[in-house]
Coordinates of C-alpha atoms in Angstrom, one line a residue:
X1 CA 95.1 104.7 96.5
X2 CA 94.7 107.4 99.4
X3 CA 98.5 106.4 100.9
X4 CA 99.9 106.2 97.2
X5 CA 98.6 109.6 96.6
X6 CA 100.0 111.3 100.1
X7 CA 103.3 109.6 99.3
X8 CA 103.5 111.5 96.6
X9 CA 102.4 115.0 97.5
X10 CA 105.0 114.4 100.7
X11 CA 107.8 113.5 97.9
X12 CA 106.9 116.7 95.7
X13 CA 106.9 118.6 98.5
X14 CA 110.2 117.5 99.6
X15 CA 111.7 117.8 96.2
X16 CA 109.9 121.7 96.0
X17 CA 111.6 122.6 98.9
X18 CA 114.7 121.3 97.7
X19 CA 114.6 122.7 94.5
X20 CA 113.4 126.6 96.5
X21 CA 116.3 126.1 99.0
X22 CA 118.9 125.7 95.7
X23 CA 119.9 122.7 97.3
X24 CA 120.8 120.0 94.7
X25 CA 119.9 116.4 94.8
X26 CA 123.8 115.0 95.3
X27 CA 123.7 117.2 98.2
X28 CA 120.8 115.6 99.6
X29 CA 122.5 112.5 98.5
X30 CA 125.7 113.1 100.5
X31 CA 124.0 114.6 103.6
X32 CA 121.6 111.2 104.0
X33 CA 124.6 109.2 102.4
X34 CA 122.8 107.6 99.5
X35 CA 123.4 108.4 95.3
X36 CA 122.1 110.8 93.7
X37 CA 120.3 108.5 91.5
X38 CA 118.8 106.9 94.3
X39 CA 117.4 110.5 95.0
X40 CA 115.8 110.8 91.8
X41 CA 114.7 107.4 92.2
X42 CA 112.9 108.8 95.4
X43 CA 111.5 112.0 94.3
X44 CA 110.1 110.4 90.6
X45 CA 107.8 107.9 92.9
X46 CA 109.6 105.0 91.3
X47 CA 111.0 103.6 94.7
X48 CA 108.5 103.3 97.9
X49 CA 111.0 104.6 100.6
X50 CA 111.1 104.3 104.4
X51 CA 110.2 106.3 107.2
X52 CA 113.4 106.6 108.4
X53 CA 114.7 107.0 104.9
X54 CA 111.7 110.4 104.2
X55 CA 112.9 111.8 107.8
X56 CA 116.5 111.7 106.7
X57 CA 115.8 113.9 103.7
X58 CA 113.5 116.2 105.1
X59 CA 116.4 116.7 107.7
X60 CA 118.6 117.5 104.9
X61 CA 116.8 120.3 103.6
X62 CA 115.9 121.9 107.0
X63 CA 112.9 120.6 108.1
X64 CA 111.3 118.0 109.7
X65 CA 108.1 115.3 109.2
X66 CA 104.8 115.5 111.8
X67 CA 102.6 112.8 111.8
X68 CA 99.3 113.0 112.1
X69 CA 97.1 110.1 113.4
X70 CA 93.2 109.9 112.2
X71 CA 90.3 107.6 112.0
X72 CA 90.5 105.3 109.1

C-alpha cells in the first residue's frame, strides 16, 4: 500500500508540474515519444509505469527524479 501510494503522489506531482509549466500532455507525449493517451493513462494511475519510463517524463518537463534509499 505504502509503494502504491508514493507512486501516485510522484505521478500527481509530475502531472502538477506539467500542468504549472503550461506544458500539455502531447508534448510530453512527443518529447518521451509515446501517445498522448498513454500519458493520461500514466498520470490517472491506470498503468504502473517504469523507471526509465517516470525519468523520461520528469526530463520532459525540466526536472529530474532522486532516489532515496531507507530501511524497510
Amino acid at each position: 500500500m505504502e509503494e502504491a501510494r508514493q507512486r501516485r503522489e510522484l505521478l500527481n506531482a509530475l502531472a502538477a508540474i506539467r500542468s504549472h509549466s503550461q506544458i500539455s500532455q502531447s508534448t510530453v507525449a512527443k518529447r518521451i515519444r509515446t501517445s498522448q493517451p498513454a500519458i493520461a493513462r500514466l498520470e490517472a494511475g491506470i498503468i504502473d509505469p517504469r523507471l526509465s519510463t517516470l525519468q523520461r517524463y520528469a526530463a520532459s518537463v525540466g526536472k529530474r527524479i532522486q532516489w532515496t534509499l531507507v530501511d524497510a
